[in-house]
XYZ file of C-alpha atoms in Angstrom:
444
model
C -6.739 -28.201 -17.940
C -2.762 -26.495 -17.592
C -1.356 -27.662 -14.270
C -0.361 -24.287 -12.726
C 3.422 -23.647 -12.400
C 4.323 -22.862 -8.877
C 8.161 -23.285 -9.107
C 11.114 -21.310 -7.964
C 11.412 -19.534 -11.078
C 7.993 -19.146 -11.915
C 7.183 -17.294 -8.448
C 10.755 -15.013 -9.147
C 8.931 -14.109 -12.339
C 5.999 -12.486 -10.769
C 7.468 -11.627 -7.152
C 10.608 -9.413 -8.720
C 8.488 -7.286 -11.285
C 6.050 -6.943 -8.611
C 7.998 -5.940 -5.913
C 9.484 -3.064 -8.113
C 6.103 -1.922 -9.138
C 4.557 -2.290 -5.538
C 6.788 0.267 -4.034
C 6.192 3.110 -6.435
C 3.597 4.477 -4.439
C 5.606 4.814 -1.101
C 8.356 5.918 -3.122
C 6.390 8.695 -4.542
C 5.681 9.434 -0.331
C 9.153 8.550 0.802
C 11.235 10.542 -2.047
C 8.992 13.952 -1.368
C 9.798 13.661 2.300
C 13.239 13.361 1.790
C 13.453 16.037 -0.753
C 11.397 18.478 1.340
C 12.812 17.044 4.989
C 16.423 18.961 3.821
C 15.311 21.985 2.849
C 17.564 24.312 5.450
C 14.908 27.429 6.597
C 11.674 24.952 6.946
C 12.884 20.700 7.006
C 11.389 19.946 10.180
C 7.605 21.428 10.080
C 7.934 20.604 5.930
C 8.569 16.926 6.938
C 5.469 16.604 9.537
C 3.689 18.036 6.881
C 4.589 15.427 4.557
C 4.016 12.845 7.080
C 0.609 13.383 7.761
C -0.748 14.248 4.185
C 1.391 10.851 3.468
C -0.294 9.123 6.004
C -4.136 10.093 5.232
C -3.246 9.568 1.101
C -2.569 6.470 1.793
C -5.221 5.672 3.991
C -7.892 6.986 1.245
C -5.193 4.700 -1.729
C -5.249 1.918 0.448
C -8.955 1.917 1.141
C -10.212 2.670 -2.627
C -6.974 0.336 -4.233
C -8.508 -2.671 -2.574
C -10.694 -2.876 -5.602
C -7.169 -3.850 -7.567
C -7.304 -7.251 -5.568
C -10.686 -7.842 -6.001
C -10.218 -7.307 -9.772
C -6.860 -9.487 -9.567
C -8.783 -12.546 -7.729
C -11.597 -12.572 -10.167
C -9.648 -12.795 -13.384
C -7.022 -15.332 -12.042
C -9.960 -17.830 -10.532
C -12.132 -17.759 -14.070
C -8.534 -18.427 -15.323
C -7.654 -21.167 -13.730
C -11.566 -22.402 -14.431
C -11.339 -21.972 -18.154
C -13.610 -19.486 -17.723
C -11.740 -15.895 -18.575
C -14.181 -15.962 -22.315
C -16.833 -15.542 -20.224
C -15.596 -12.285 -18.236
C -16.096 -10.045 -21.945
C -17.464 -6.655 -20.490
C -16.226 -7.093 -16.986
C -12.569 -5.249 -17.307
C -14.443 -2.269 -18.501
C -17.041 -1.979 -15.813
C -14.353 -2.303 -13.230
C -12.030 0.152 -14.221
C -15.315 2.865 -14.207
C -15.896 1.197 -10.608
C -12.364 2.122 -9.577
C -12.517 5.619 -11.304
C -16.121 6.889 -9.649
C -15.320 5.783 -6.061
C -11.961 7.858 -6.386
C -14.365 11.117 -7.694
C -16.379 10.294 -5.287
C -13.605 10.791 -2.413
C -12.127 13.175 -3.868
C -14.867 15.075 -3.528
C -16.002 14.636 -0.181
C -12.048 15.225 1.650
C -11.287 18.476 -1.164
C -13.314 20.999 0.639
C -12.726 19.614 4.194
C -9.304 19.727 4.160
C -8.372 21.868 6.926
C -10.990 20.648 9.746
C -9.278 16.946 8.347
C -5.672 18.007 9.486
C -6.869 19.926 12.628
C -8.281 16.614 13.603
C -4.725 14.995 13.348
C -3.088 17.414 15.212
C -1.443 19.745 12.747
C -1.470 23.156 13.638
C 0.635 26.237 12.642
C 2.784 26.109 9.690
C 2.783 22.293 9.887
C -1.236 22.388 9.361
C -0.473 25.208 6.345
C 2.104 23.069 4.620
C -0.484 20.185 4.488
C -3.109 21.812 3.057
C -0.655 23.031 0.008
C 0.218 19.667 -0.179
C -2.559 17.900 0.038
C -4.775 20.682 -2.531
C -2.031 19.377 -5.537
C -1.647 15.997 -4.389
C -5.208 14.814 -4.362
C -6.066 15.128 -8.039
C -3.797 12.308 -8.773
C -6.050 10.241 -6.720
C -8.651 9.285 -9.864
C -5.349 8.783 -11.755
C -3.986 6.170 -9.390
C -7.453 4.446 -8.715
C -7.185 4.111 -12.716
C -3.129 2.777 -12.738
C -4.611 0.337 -9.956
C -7.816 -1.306 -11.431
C -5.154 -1.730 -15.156
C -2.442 -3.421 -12.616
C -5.274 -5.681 -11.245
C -6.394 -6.684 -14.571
C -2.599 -7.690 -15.539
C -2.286 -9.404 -12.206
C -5.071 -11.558 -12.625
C -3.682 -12.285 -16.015
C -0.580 -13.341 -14.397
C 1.382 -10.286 -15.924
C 3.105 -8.464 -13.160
C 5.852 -7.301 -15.781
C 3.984 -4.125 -17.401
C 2.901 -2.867 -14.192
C 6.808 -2.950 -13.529
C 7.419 -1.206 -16.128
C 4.672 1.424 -15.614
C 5.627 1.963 -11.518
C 9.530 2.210 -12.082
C 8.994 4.943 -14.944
C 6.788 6.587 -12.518
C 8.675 6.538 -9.941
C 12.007 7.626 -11.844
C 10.172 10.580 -13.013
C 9.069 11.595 -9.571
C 12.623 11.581 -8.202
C 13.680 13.914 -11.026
C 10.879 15.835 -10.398
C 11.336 16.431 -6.822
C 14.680 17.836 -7.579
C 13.802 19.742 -10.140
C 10.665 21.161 -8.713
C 11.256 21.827 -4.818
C 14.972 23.228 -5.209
C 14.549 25.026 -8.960
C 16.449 25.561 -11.384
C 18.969 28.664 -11.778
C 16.596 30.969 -13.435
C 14.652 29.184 -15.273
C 12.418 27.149 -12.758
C 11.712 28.897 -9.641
C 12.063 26.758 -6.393
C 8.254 25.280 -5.134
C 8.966 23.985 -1.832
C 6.727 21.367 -0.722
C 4.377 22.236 -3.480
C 7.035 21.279 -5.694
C 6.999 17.899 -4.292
C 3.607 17.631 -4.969
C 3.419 18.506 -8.685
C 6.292 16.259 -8.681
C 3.972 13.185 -7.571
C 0.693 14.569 -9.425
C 2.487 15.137 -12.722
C 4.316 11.053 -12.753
C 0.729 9.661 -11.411
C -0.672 11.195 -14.686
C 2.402 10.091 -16.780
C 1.563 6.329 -15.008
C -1.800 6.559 -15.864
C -1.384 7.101 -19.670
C 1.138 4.064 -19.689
C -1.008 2.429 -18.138
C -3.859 3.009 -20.663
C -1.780 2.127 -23.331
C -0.632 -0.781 -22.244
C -3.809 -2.216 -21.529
C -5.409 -1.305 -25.244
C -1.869 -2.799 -26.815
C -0.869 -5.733 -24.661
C -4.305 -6.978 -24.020
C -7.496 -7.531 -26.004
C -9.710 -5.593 -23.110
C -11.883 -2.567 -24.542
C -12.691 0.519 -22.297
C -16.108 0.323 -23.927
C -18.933 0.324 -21.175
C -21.485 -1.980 -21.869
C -24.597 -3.162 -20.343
C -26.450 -5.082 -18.686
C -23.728 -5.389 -15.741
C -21.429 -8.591 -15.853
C -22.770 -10.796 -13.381
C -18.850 -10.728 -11.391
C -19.602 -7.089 -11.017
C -21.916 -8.456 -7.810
C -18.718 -10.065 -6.418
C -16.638 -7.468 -7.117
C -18.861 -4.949 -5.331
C -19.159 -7.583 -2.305
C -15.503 -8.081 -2.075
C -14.556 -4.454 -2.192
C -16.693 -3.293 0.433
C -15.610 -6.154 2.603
C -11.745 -4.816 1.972
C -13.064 -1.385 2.042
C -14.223 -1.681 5.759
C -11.213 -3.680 6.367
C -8.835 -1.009 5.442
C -10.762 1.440 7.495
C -9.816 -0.412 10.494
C -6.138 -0.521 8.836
C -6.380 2.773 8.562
C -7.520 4.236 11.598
C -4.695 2.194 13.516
C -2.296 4.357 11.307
C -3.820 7.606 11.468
C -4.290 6.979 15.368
C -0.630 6.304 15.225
C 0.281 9.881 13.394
C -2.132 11.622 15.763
C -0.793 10.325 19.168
C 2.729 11.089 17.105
C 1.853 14.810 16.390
C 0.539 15.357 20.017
C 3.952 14.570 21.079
C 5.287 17.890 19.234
C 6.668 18.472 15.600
C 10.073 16.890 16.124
C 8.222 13.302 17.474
C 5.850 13.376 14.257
C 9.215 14.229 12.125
C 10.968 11.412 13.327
C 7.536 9.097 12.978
C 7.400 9.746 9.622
C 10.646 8.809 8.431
C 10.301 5.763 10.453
C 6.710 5.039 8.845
C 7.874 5.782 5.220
C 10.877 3.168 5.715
C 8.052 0.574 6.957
C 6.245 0.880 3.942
C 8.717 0.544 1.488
C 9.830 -2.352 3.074
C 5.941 -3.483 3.679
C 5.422 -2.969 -0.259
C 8.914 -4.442 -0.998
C 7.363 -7.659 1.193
C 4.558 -7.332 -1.131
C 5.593 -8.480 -4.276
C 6.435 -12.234 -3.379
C 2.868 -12.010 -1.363
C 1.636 -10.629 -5.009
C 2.789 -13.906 -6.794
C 0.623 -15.600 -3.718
C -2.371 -13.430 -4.506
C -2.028 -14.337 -8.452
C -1.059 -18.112 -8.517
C -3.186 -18.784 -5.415
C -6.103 -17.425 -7.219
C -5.545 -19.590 -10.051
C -5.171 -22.656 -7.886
C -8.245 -22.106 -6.190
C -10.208 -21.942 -9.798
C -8.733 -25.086 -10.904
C -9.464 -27.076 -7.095
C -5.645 -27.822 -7.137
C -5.664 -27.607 -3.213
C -2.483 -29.674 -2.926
C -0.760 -27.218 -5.121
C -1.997 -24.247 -3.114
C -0.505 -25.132 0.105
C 3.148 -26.037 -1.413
C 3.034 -22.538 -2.726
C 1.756 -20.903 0.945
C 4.388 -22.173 1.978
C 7.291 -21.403 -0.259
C 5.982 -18.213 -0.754
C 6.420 -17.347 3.051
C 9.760 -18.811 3.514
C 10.737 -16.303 0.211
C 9.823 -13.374 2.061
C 10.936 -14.211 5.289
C 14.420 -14.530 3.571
C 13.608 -11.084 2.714
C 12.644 -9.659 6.004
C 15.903 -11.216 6.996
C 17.505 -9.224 4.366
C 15.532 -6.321 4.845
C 16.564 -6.041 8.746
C 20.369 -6.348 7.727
C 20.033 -3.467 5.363
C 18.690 -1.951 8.257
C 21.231 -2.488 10.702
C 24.029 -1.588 8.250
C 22.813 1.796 7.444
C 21.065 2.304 11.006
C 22.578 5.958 10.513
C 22.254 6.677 6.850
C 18.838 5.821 6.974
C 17.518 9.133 8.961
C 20.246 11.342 7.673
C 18.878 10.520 4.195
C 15.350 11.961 5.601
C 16.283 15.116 7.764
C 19.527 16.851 9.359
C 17.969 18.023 12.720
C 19.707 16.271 15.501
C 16.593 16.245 17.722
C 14.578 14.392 14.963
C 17.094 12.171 14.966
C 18.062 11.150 18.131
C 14.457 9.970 18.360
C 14.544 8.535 15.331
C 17.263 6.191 16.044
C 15.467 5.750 19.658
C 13.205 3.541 17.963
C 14.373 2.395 14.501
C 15.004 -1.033 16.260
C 11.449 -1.791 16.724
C 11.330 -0.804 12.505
C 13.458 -3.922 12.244
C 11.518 -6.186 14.492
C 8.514 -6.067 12.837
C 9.931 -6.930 9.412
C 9.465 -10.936 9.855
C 6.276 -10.063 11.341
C 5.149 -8.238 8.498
C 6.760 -11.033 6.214
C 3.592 -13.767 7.234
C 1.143 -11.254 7.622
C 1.337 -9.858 4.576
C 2.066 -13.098 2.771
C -0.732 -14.458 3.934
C -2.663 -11.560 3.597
C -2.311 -11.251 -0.459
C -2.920 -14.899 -0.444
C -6.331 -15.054 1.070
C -7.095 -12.086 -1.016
C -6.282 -14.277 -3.972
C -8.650 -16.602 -2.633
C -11.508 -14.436 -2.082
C -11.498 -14.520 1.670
C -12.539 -10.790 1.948
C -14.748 -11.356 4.552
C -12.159 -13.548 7.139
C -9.655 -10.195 6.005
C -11.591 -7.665 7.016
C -13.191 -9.501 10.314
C -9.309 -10.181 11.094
C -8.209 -6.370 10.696
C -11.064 -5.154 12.860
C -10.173 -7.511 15.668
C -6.306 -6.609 15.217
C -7.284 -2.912 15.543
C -9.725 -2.464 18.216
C -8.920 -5.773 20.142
C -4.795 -5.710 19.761
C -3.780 -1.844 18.690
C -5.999 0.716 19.855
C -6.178 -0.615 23.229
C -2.356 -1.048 23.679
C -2.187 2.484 22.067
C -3.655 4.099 25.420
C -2.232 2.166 27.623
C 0.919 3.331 25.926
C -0.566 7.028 26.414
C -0.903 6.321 30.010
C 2.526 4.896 30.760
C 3.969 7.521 28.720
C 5.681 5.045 26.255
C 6.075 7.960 23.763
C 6.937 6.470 20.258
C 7.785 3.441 21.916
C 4.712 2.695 22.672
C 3.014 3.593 19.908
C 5.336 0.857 17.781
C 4.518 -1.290 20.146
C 0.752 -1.166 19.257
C 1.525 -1.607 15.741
C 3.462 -4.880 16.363
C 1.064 -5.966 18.600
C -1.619 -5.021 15.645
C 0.733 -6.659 13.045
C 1.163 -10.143 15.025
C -2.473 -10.163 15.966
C -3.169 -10.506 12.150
C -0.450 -12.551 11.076
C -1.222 -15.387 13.681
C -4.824 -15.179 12.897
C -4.344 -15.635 9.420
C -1.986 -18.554 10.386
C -4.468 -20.028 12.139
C -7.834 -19.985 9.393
C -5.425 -21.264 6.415
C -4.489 -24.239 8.748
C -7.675 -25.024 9.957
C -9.751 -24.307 6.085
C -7.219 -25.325 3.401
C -4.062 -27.519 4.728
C -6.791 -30.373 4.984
C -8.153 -30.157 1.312
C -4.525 -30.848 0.238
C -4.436 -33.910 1.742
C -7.852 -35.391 0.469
């Protein structure tokens, strides 16, 4: 059997094209509330708007896109088996896995829409806004379900280049867009507003989507032909998504606990939470890519019992992205400034934006081993630890430090705090199980 390649340049191979196609998504968040945060007569309550229709997309992307790593670990184990011949009608049945749980959801949040934002505090114009928002947005949720479960298949594969190729076109397109669309053009394109950031997003989701289905029927030899009986992986893949589905429930309400106690504070304190949250997860996604060449290689490691060879890539893998977070933070501190005048003008927003952009910065090497680790064990299959981890870190680390926060008054403060806290909780946990489980194999 191939001895997996886990050197420098092999890992730069997967971790670069992944890292550019792993931040399309927040881009596609992050460029429509910058676009929408500077329009003059409505920035601030357009901006809120954006952040909490943001912030429950990607809880519902997050939740559903899990699927993508469950895909990604099952391909890359039977490869490093031997075994990908025997996976012939799996792909197939997958993708049609991904694509009915996103129907699925978007059919039970469509007509609920308003009760979902009164729930998060959004009232008034803000709670208008993001229901226009949110009624365009949402019907590129099947689409990106779709672009995910193709980008897991290629993953698996150990192709992270097309789905580089895919997310930067998308996202290029959706920057244009936003121009285009919120501001107009002269007379020929009227100016949308915030629903012109939205068609913006919905229209490069679809344009992803078709790239990604043709890459998949030229690149690869996978057919979109169902066919039955079900592969037997479909079991697995059914068990491992629901683990990571329940675990990104508990991710999930952390952050939309996090925009709620940020919208109770008033519309400028959500504003300024949702520039600071965008940043985070570009930079979270950005973290992601070298924690995607974990997820892939690991996965193939695993399949061919090279334990040895697993734990020299943990840890170079770690050290690569904590050299990022390192970068990451010095980006931030250069452009401390530039960062929230890119997002909004108001001077309120801002002053308590900068209040706590520090605490942005602190949790970057926080978020470099959690995450790491995190797409690792998901390239292992550890779906269960993952989610038993996230539920502790959430209603054992965050939510409680959230009211507490609430009590003393903390503000934003304290509701960073919690999501270090909530960050560290998993990071040292995860620490912790890959020492105890697999640092011993490699040494038999």
């Amino acid at each position: 059997m191939e001895r997996t390649n886990i050197s420098f340049k092999r890992i730069q191979q997967l971790a670069v094209p992944a890292i550019l196609s792993g931040i399309a998504e927040p881009v596609l968040s992050s460029t429509d509330a910058a676009i929408v945060g500077n329009i003059p007569q409505f920035g601030t309550e357009s901006l809120a708007a954006v952040g909490i229709v943001g912030s429950f997309l990607s809880m519902l992307i997050w939740i559903l896109a899990q699927s993508r790593s469950a895909i990604s670990a099952i391909v890359s184990q039977n490869l490093g088996a031997g075994k990908l011949r025997d996976l012939d009608s799996f792909p197939a049945q997958a993708i049609y896995f991904n694509i009915a749980l996103s129907l699925i959801v978007l059919c039970s949040t469509y007509f609920f829409v308003e009760e979902i934002f009164t729930l998060l505090n959004a009232e008034g114009l803000i709670l208008q806004y993001s229901i226009d928002y949110y009624n365009i947005r949402v019907w590129g949720f099947p689409l990106t379900l779709f672009t995910f479960a193709v980008f897991g298949l290629f993953r698996g594969l150990q192709n992270t280049f097309w789905p580089m190729i895919i997310a930067t076109l998308g996202a290029a397109l959706n920057i244009a867009l936003d121009f285009i669309l919120v501001y107009g053009v002269e007379e020929y394109i009227p100016a949308l507003g915030i629903k012109g950031a939205a068609w913006a997003s919905l229209i490069s989701q679809g344009v992803m989507a078709l790239l990604a289905l043709i890459f998949l029927l030229k690149k690869t030899t996978v057919s979109l032909r169902l066919q039955f009986p079900l592969h037997p992986e479909i079991r697995r893949l059914v068990s491992m998504s629901f683990n990571l589905f329940v675990r990104s429930l508990a991710l999930n309400i952390a952050l939309l606990l996090a925009v709620r106690e940020a919208t109770g504070l008033g519309k400028e304190y959500i504003a300024a939470h949702a520039i600071a949250i965008n940043i985070w997860l570009f930079s979270a996604f950005f973290i992601d890519g070298y924690g995607a060449a974990g997820n892939i290689l690991g996965g193939k490691l695993l399949g061919a019992k090279d334990y040895s060879g697993l734990y020299v890539l943990t840890k170079r893998v770690n050290l690569y992205n904590l050299g990022v977070a390192v970068f990451l933070v010095l980006i931030g501190l250069l452009c401390y400034k530039q960062l929230g005048l890119l997002f909004n003008k108001d001077a309120q927003v801002l002053s308590i934006f900068y209040g706590m952009f520090f605490m942005v910065l602190i949790s970057q090497p926080i978020n470099a081993l959690a995450f790491t680790l995190d797409a690792i064990f998901k390239g292992l299959g550890e779906m269960k630890y993952l989610r038993n981890v996230l539920i502790g870190a959430t209603f054992l680390g965050f939510v409680p430090f959230l009211y507490f926060s609430r009590f003393m008054e903390w503000g934003l403060l304290g509701i960073w705090g919690a999501i270090l806290i909530w960050i560290g909780y998993r990071a040292v946990a995860l620490f912790i199980k890959f020492n105890r489980k697999y640092r011993p194999l490699s040494q038999n």
